[in-house]
XYZ file of C-alpha atoms in Angstrom:
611
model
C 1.092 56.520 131.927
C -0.898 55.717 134.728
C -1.261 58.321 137.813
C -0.048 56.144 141.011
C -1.259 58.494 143.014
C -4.669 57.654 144.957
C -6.383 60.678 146.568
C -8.860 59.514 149.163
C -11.256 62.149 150.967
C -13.503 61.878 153.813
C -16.351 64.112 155.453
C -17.537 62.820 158.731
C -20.321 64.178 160.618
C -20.104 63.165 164.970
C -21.754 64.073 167.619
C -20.779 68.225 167.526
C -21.364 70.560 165.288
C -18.059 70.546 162.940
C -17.752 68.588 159.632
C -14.527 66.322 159.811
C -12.553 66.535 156.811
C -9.574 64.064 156.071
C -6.900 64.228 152.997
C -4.736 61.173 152.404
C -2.772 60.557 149.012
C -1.598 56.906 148.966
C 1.503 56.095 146.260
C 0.943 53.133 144.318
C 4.148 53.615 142.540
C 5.666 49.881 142.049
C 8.896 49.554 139.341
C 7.908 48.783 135.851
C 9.527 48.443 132.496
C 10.189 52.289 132.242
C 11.316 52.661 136.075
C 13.024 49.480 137.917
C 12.251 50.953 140.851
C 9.284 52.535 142.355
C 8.844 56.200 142.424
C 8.848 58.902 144.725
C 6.483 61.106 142.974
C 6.441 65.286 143.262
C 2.994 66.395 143.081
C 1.159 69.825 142.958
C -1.645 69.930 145.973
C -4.903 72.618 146.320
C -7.789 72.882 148.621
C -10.779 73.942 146.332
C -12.922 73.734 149.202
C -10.609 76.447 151.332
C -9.027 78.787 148.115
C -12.030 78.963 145.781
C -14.776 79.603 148.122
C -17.354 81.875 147.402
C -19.346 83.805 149.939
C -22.126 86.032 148.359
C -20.125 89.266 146.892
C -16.335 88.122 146.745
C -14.880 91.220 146.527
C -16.165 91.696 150.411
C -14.922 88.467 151.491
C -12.457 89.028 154.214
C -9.906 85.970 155.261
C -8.338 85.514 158.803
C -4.619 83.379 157.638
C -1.586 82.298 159.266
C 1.669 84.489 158.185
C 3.815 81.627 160.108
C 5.175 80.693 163.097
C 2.326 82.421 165.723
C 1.628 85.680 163.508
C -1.542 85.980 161.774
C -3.421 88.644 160.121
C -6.999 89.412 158.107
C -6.367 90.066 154.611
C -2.854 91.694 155.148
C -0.596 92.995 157.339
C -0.552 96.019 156.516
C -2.967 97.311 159.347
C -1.910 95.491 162.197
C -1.263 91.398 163.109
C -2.084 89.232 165.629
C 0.436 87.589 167.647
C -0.451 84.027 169.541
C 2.008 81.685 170.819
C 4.324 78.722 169.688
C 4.464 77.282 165.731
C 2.278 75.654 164.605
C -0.321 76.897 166.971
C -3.226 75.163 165.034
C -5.865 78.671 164.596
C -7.760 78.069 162.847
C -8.356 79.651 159.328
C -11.451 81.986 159.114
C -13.438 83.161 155.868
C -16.027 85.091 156.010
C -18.386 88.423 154.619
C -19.589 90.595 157.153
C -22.267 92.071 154.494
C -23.560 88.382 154.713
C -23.287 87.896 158.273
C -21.770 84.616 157.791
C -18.623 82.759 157.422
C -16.576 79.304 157.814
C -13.737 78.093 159.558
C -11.606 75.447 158.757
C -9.717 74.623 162.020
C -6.611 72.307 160.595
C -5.250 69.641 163.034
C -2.271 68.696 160.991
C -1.348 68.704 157.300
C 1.784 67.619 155.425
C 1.366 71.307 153.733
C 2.532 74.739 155.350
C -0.135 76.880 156.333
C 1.053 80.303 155.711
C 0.660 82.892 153.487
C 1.387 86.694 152.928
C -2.075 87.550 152.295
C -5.264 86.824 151.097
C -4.127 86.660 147.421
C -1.294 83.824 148.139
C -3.659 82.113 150.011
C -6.064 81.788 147.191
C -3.330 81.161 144.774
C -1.315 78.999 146.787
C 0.028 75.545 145.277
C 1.736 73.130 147.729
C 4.382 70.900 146.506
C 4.815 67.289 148.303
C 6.453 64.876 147.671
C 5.065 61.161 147.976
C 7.054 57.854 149.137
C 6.183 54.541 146.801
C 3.695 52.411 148.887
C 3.141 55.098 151.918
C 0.253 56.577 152.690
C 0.142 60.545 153.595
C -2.280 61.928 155.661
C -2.268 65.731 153.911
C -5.082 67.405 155.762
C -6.913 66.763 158.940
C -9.283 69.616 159.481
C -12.904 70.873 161.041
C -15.255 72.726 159.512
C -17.946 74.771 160.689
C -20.128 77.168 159.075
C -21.206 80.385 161.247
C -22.851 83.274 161.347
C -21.021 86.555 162.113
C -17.111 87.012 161.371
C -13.759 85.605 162.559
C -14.715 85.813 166.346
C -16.379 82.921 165.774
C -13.254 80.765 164.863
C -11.506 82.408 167.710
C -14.066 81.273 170.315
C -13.885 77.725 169.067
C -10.319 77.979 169.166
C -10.433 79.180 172.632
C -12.945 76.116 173.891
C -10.134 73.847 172.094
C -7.327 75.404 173.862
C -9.170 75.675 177.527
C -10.810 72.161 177.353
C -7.349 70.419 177.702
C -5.433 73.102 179.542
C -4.370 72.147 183.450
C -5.376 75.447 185.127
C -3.776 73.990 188.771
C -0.755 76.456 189.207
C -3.297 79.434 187.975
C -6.089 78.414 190.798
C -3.729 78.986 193.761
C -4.185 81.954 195.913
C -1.161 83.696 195.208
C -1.611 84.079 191.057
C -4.997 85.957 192.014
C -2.384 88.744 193.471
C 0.219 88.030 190.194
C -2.475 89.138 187.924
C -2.493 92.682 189.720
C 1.316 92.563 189.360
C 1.323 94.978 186.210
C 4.477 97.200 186.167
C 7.435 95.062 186.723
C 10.799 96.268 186.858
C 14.203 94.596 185.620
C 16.565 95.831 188.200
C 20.325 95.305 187.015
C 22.006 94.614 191.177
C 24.822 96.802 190.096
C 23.209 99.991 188.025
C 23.623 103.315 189.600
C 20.022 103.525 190.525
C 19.857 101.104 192.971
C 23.444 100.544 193.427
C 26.019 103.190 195.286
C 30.019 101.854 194.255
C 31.130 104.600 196.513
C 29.407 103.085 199.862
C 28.912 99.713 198.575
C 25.438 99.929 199.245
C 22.120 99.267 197.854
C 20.204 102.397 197.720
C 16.993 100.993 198.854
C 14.680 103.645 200.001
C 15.996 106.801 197.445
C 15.113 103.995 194.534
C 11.454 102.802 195.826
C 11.059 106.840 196.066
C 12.296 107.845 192.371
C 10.622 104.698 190.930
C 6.817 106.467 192.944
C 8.149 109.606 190.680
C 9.118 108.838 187.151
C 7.101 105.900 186.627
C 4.008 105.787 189.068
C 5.948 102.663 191.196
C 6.416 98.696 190.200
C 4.728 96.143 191.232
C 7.396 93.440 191.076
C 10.959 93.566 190.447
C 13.913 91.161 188.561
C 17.080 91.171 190.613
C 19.499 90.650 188.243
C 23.017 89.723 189.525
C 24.747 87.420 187.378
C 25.890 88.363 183.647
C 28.124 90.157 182.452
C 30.158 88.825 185.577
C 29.768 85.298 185.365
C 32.688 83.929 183.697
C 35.351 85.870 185.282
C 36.716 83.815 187.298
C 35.254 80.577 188.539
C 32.273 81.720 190.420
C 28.752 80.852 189.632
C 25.453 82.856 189.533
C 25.043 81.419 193.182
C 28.201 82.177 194.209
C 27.952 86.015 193.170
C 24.542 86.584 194.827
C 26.837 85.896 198.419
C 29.184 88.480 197.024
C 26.185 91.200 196.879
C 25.761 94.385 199.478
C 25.625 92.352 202.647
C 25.197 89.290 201.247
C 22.123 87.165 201.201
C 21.208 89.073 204.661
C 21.258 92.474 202.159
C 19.537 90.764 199.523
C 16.828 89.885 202.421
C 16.533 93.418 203.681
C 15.991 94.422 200.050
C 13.381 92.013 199.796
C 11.367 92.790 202.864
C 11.748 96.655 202.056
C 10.299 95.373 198.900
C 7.296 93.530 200.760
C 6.506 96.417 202.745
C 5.335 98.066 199.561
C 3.509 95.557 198.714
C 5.470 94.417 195.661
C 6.991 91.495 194.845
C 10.683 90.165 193.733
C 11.659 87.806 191.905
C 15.554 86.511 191.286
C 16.967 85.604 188.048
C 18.085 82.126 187.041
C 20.742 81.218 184.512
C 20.277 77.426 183.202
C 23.482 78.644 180.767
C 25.573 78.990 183.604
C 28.397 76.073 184.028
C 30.658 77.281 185.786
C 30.717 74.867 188.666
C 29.162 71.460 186.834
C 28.560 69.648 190.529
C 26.217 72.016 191.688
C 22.919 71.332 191.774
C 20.957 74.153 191.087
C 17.474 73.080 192.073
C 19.261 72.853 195.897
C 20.553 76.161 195.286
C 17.778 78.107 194.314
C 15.637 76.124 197.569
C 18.439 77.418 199.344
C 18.478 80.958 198.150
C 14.530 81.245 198.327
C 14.572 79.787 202.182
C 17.363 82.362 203.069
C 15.601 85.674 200.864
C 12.048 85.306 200.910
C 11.833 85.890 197.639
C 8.789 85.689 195.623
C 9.287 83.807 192.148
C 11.837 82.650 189.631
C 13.216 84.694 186.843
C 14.074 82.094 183.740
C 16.769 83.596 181.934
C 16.419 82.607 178.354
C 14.158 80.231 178.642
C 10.345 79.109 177.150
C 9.234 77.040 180.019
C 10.874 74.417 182.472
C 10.248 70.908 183.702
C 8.151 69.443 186.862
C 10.915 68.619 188.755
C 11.359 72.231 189.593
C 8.231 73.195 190.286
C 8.086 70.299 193.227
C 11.303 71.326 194.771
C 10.202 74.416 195.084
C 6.555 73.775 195.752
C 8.037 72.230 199.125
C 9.898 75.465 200.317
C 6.403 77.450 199.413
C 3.428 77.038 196.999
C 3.583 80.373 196.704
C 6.221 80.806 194.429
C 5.618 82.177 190.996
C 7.621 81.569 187.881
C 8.123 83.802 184.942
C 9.991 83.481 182.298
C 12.302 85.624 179.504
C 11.112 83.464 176.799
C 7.393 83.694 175.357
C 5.373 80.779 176.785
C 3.817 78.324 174.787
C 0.158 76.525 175.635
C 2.273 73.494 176.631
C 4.762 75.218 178.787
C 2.072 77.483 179.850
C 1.042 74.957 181.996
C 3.936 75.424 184.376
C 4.737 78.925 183.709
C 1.904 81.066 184.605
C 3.833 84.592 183.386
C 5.713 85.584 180.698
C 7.735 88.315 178.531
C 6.336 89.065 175.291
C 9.359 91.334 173.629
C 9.378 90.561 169.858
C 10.050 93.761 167.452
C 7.110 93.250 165.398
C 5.126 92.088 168.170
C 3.874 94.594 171.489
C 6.097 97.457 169.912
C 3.420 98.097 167.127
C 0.043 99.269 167.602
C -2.416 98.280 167.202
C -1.297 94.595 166.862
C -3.099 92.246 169.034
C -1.522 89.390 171.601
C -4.172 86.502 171.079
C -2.827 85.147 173.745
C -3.920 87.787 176.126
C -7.365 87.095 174.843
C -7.262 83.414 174.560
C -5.350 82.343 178.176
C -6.228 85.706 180.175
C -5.002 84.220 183.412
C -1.289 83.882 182.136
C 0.492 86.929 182.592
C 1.852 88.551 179.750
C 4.904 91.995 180.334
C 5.111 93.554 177.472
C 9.197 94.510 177.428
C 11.796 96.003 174.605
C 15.131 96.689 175.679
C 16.637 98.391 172.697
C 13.657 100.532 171.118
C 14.466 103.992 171.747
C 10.333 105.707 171.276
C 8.773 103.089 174.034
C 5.371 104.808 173.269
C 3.450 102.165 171.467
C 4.903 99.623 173.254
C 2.779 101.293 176.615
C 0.028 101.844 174.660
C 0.039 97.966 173.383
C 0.200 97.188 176.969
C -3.167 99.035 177.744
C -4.851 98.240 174.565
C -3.721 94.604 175.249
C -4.551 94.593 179.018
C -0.976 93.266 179.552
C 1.798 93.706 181.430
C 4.508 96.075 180.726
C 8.376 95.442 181.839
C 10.539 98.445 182.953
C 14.154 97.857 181.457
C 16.319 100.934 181.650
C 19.840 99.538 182.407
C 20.943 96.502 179.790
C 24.054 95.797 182.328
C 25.697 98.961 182.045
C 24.740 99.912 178.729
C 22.071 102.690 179.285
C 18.535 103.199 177.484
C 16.269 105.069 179.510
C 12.817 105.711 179.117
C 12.376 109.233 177.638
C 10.466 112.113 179.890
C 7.607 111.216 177.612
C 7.322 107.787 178.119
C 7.639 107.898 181.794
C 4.157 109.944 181.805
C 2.372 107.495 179.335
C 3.715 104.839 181.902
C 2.492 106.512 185.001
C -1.180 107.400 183.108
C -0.638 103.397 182.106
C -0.256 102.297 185.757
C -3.227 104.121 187.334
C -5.261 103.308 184.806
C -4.957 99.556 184.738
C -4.958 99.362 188.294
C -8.187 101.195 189.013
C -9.531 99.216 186.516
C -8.349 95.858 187.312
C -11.462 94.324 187.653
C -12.621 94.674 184.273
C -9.115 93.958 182.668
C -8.663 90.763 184.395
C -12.080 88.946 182.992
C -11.973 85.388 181.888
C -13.976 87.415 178.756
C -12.339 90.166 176.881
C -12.875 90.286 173.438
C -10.313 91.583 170.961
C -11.369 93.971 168.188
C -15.010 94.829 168.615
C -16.619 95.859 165.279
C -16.370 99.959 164.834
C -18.230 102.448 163.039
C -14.966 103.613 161.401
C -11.962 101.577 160.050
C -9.083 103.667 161.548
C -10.445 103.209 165.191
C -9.657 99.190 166.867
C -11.005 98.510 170.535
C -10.316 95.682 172.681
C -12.859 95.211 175.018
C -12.648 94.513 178.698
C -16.420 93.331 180.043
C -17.618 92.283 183.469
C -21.329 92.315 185.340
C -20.844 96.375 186.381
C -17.695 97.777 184.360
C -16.545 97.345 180.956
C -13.390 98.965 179.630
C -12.982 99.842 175.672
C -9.311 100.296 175.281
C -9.044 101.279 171.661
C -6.436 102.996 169.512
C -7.273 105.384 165.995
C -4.732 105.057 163.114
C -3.949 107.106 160.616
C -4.074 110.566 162.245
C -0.802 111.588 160.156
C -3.342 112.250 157.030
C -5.870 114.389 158.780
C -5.658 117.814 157.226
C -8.280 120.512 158.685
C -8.718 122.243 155.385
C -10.264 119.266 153.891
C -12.490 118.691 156.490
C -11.243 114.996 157.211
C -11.369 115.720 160.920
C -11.855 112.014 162.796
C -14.937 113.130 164.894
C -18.438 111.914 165.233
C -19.694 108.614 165.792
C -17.149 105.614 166.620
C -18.451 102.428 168.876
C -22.139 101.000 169.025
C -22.578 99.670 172.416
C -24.849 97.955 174.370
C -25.471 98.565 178.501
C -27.841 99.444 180.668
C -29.698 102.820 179.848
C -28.298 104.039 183.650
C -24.505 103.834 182.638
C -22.266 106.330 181.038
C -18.792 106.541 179.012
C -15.339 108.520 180.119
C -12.126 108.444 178.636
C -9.846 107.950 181.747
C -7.056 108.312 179.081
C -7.995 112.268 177.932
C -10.300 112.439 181.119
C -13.046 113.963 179.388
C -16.643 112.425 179.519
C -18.068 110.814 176.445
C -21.474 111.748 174.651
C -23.319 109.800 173.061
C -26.383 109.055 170.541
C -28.840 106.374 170.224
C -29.988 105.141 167.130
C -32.449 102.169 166.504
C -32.298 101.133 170.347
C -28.239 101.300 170.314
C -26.009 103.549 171.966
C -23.213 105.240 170.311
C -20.103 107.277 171.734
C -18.927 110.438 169.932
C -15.733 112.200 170.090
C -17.077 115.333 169.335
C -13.831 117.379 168.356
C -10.772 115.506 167.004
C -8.802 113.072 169.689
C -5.939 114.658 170.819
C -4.130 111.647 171.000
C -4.013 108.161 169.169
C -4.669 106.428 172.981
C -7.863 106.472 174.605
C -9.351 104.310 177.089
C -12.880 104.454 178.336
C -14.652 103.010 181.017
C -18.788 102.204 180.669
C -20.093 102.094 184.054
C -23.279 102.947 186.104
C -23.538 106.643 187.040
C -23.603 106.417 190.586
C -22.521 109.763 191.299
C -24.237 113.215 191.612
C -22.183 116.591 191.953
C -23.478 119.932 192.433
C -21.361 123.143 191.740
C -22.206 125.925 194.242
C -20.688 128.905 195.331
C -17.247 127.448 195.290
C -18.297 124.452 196.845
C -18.687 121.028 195.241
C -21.347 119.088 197.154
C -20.659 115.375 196.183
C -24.163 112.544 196.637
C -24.008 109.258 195.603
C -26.800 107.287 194.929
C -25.956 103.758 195.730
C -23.294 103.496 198.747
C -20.817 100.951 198.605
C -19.129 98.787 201.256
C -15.405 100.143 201.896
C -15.811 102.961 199.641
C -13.779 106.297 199.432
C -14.316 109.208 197.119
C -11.311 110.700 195.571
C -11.018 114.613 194.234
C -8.070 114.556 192.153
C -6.955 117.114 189.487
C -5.395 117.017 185.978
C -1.900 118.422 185.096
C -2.726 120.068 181.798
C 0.318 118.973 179.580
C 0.755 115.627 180.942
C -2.674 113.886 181.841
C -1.261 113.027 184.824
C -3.496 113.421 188.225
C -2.647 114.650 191.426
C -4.564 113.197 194.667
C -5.997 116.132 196.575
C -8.394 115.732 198.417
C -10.414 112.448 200.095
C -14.127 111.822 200.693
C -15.848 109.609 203.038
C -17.986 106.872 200.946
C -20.978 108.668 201.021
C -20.174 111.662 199.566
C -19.654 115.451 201.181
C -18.626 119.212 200.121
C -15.974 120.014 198.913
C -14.022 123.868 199.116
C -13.102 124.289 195.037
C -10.409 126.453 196.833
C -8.241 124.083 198.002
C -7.973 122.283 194.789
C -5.289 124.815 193.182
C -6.493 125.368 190.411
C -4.501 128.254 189.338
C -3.330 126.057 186.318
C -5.364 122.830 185.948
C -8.498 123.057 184.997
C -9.969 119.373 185.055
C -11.314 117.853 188.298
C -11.637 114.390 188.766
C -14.440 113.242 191.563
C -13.744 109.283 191.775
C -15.790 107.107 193.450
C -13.417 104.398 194.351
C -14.367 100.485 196.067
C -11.106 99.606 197.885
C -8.790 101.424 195.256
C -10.535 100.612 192.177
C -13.260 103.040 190.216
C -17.030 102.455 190.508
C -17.717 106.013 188.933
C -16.204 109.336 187.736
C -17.537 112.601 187.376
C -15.529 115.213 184.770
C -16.103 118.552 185.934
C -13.720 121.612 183.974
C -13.243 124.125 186.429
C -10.094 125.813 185.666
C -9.373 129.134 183.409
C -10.341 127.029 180.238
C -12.640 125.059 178.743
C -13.852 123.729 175.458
């Protein structure tokens, strides 16, 4: 019998560089003497030209797949995955052999077939089964091809011109995101929790939590007022209803606000689109109302992925200034609108070193990093930092307690000064997930602008090292390329970073094994000079900057942490190494500083021991 199935393929070559290439499978199935009716025909389908292909040695052939839904991975996930955004999200699929120095990428548009495998072997292996209509025609595969040199950061920079060439960056070019970016360490603040909250007095303790939030976690940046659940539904009042029924009303929720403002942080009040308690309300004239009456800063979307335009110009006329964010991971289309977002999937930010693409692809939308039941928060900070992200403060799940343990509170506060002072690198419209290493258990996101670049990286496997076998992870780690008058410091470990050159590159060195999994450093121009006298310090720097301050801070030995102590004029001066206490720490920390963030650091160990 016959096959009635017609395969038709195309390869177009246009004006760019990518080879168009088009599937369609046409059923000529038409009822016969066997069949009085046409068929709908099963059929096994393959891609040859993706499975089979053969780049110089196979065995060192390395593919960048789809898992499913926005989760993708190179060869397995074993290792790590990256995380993007929305399903399908159309990545394209990357093969390539770095002993070759080359590769392809087959960027698919649409396909009748599911693009998604567990690894490399099911995607080699892989047989789709469709099913074909009599007398329709199927478009199967509509892809791009392109053929590059290098490995799968090719395919991800194409991806990214795709994304950014149709993306409407209007609510990310006003003024006010510029200061939303900076808004790292946000805070979900449950209205009636015991922190901020006094039953007794019926109070909001305003000042005593701005203080404790400066001590345990290094202070927020925004905060979530959360009001509503597990109330609503009590009786019949509404989420707007219950925010009259706060301390003082909406005049107390103002005076929180503006105690909130002095500080320089923002607020932000949650919104409920679940909440029917009172069906005549309108709610876009209730949250105009509420922002008119509070000041407040932005909308909180409970639950939600992203929201429609009608909003945004209702509340576009009370102030353009008003930011939305949203519980709900934002997709490229919703992105649009929504220019922040909580990333708080289990096998997403709380696993290092897995990387959020979307950090990487759509840098100006503002990722927090959040997970409210995981009791060891660690990775989930360090994901923040290796990521460049956000990272979401949520102690109190509406009565029901999970606090951040006494060691997570000091890998949050080393977190917050760290991506602060170092802002100006992390926020580039460049950074560049997963620089190549010179050793497979070390991955580095990197962080580049004209005078800074940060390498936030993270080293795996340090359960295995065993000192009697001499498996130590020291020595050589990241080639990098920079000016011959910069230098390297962990901010992380604070300790400065040699290095090595070999065949024109530069190479850092740990020199004895990491002491932790974390580490951070910043490449920058050495700009300062210090000179150890008889207990003095005499601080020079080279090139003076405009509204610069130098900063002599010093290192709590079992916490990282710094303490401020002393403050330089721009230009340097002398310092008295008595009055920097250093009875117990032994790490000083001479930062040259341009309006609060670092231009320079000098390591200097000072203390009763050194290495």
């Amino acid at each position: 019998m016959q096959n009635p199935l017609v395969v038709s393929q195309t390869f177009t070559l246009e004006t760019g560089p990518e080879l168009i290439w088009k599937v369609k499978v046409l059923n000529t199935s038409t009822a016969g003497r066997d069949h009085p009716e046409a068929r709908t025909i099963t059929s096994s389908v393959t891609f040859p030209l993706m499975q089979k292909i053969k780049i110089g040695d196979t065995s060192r052939m390395h593919y960048f797949l789809p898992r499913g839904g926005s989760r993708y991975c190179i060869d397995s996930p074993d290792d790590f995955i990256f995380y993007f955004t929305g399903s399908p999200s159309k990545m394209p699929i990357d093969i390539y052999n770095l002993a070759e120095n080359r590769g392809i990428y087959f960027h698919i548009l649409k396909s009748a077939c599911a693009f998604r495998f567990a690894d490399k072997n099911e995607f080699i292996s892989k047989v789709f089964n469709l099913s074909f209509k009599p007398g329709e025609e199927t478009e199967i595969l509509d892809c791009r091809i392109r053929a590059h040199q290098g490995d799968w950061h090719f395919a991800l920079e194409a991806f990214k011109k795709y994304i950014r060439s149709g993306f409407d960056f209007t609510y990310y070019r006003r003024p006010i995101h510029e200061r939303y970016r900076q808004s790292f360490v946000s805070h979900f603040t449950f209205l009636f929790g015991h922190d901020i909250y006094d039953p007794e007095a019926n109070k909001f303790r305003i000042h005593e939590f701005f203080e404790e939030a400066d001590m345990n976690f290094g202070g927020f940046d925004n905060m979530i007022l959360w009001h509503n659940y597990p109330r609503l539904g009590v009786d019949f009042r509404d989420q707007f209803d219950l925010l009259e029924d706060l301390p003082g009303g909406l005049e107390g929720l103002r005076a929180l606000v503006d105690s909130a403002h002095t500080r320089g942080m923002m607020v932000f009040i949650s919104y409920n689109p679940w909440d029917i308690m009172n069906r005549e309300k309108d709610h876009v004239k209730e949250l105009v109302r509420i922002l008119k009456t509070t000041g407040i800063d932005g909308i909180y979307l409970d639950t939600m992925h992203g929201f429609d335009q009608k909003l945004r110009d209702a509340l576009d006329e009370v102030s353009p200034d008003i930011i939305f964010s949203s519980e709900g991971r934002a997709n490229i289309t919703s992105a649009r609108l929504l220019t922040g977002s909580w990333e708080q999937a289990d096998d997403g930010p709380a696993i290092m070193p897995n990387v959020d693409l979307l950090r990487f692809i759509l840098p100006e939308h503002m990722v927090y990093n959040t997970n409210r039941i995981a009791v060891e928060k660690a990775e989930l900070i360090y994901n923040s930092l290796f990521n460049g992200t956000g990272l979401t403060i949520w102690e109190d799940m509406f009565g029901n307690i999970n606090e951040f343990s006494w060691n997570d509170r000091v890998i949050v506060k080393r977190y917050n000064r760290i991506i602060h002072e170092n802002r100006d690198a992390y926020l580039t419209h460049e950074p560049i997930p997963l620089v190549p290493t010179l050793r497979k258990d070390f991955y580095v996101n990197a962080f580049p602008i004209a005078e800074k670049c940060v390498y936030a990286g993270y080293q795996t496997g340090r359960e295995e090292v065993l000192y009697a076998h001499y498996n130590q992870m020291k020595g050589p780690y990241l080639e990098v390329d920079h000016p011959e008058n910069w230098h390297y410091v962990d901010v992380w470990t604070h300790r400065k970073i040699p290095t090595e050159k070999i065949n024109g590159k530069t190479r850092l060195i740990y020199p004895i094994q990491p002491t932790e999994p974390m580490f951070c450093i910043v490449a920058m121009p050495e700009n300062l000079r210090v000179v150890q006298g008889e207990g003095t310090l005499r601080v020079e720097v080279n090139l003076p900057l405009k509204n610069a301050s130098i900063q002599i801070n010093t290192v709590d030995n079992l916490t990282m942490i710094e303490e401020e102590m002393l403050k330089l004029p721009g230009n340097g001066g002398v310092v008295d190494i008595s009055r920097l206490n250093l009875d117990y720490p032994y790490k000083v920390l001479i930062k040259l500083l341009q309006q609060d963030i670092l231009k320079d650091e000098v390591i200097l160990d000072l203390g009763w021991k050194k290495f």
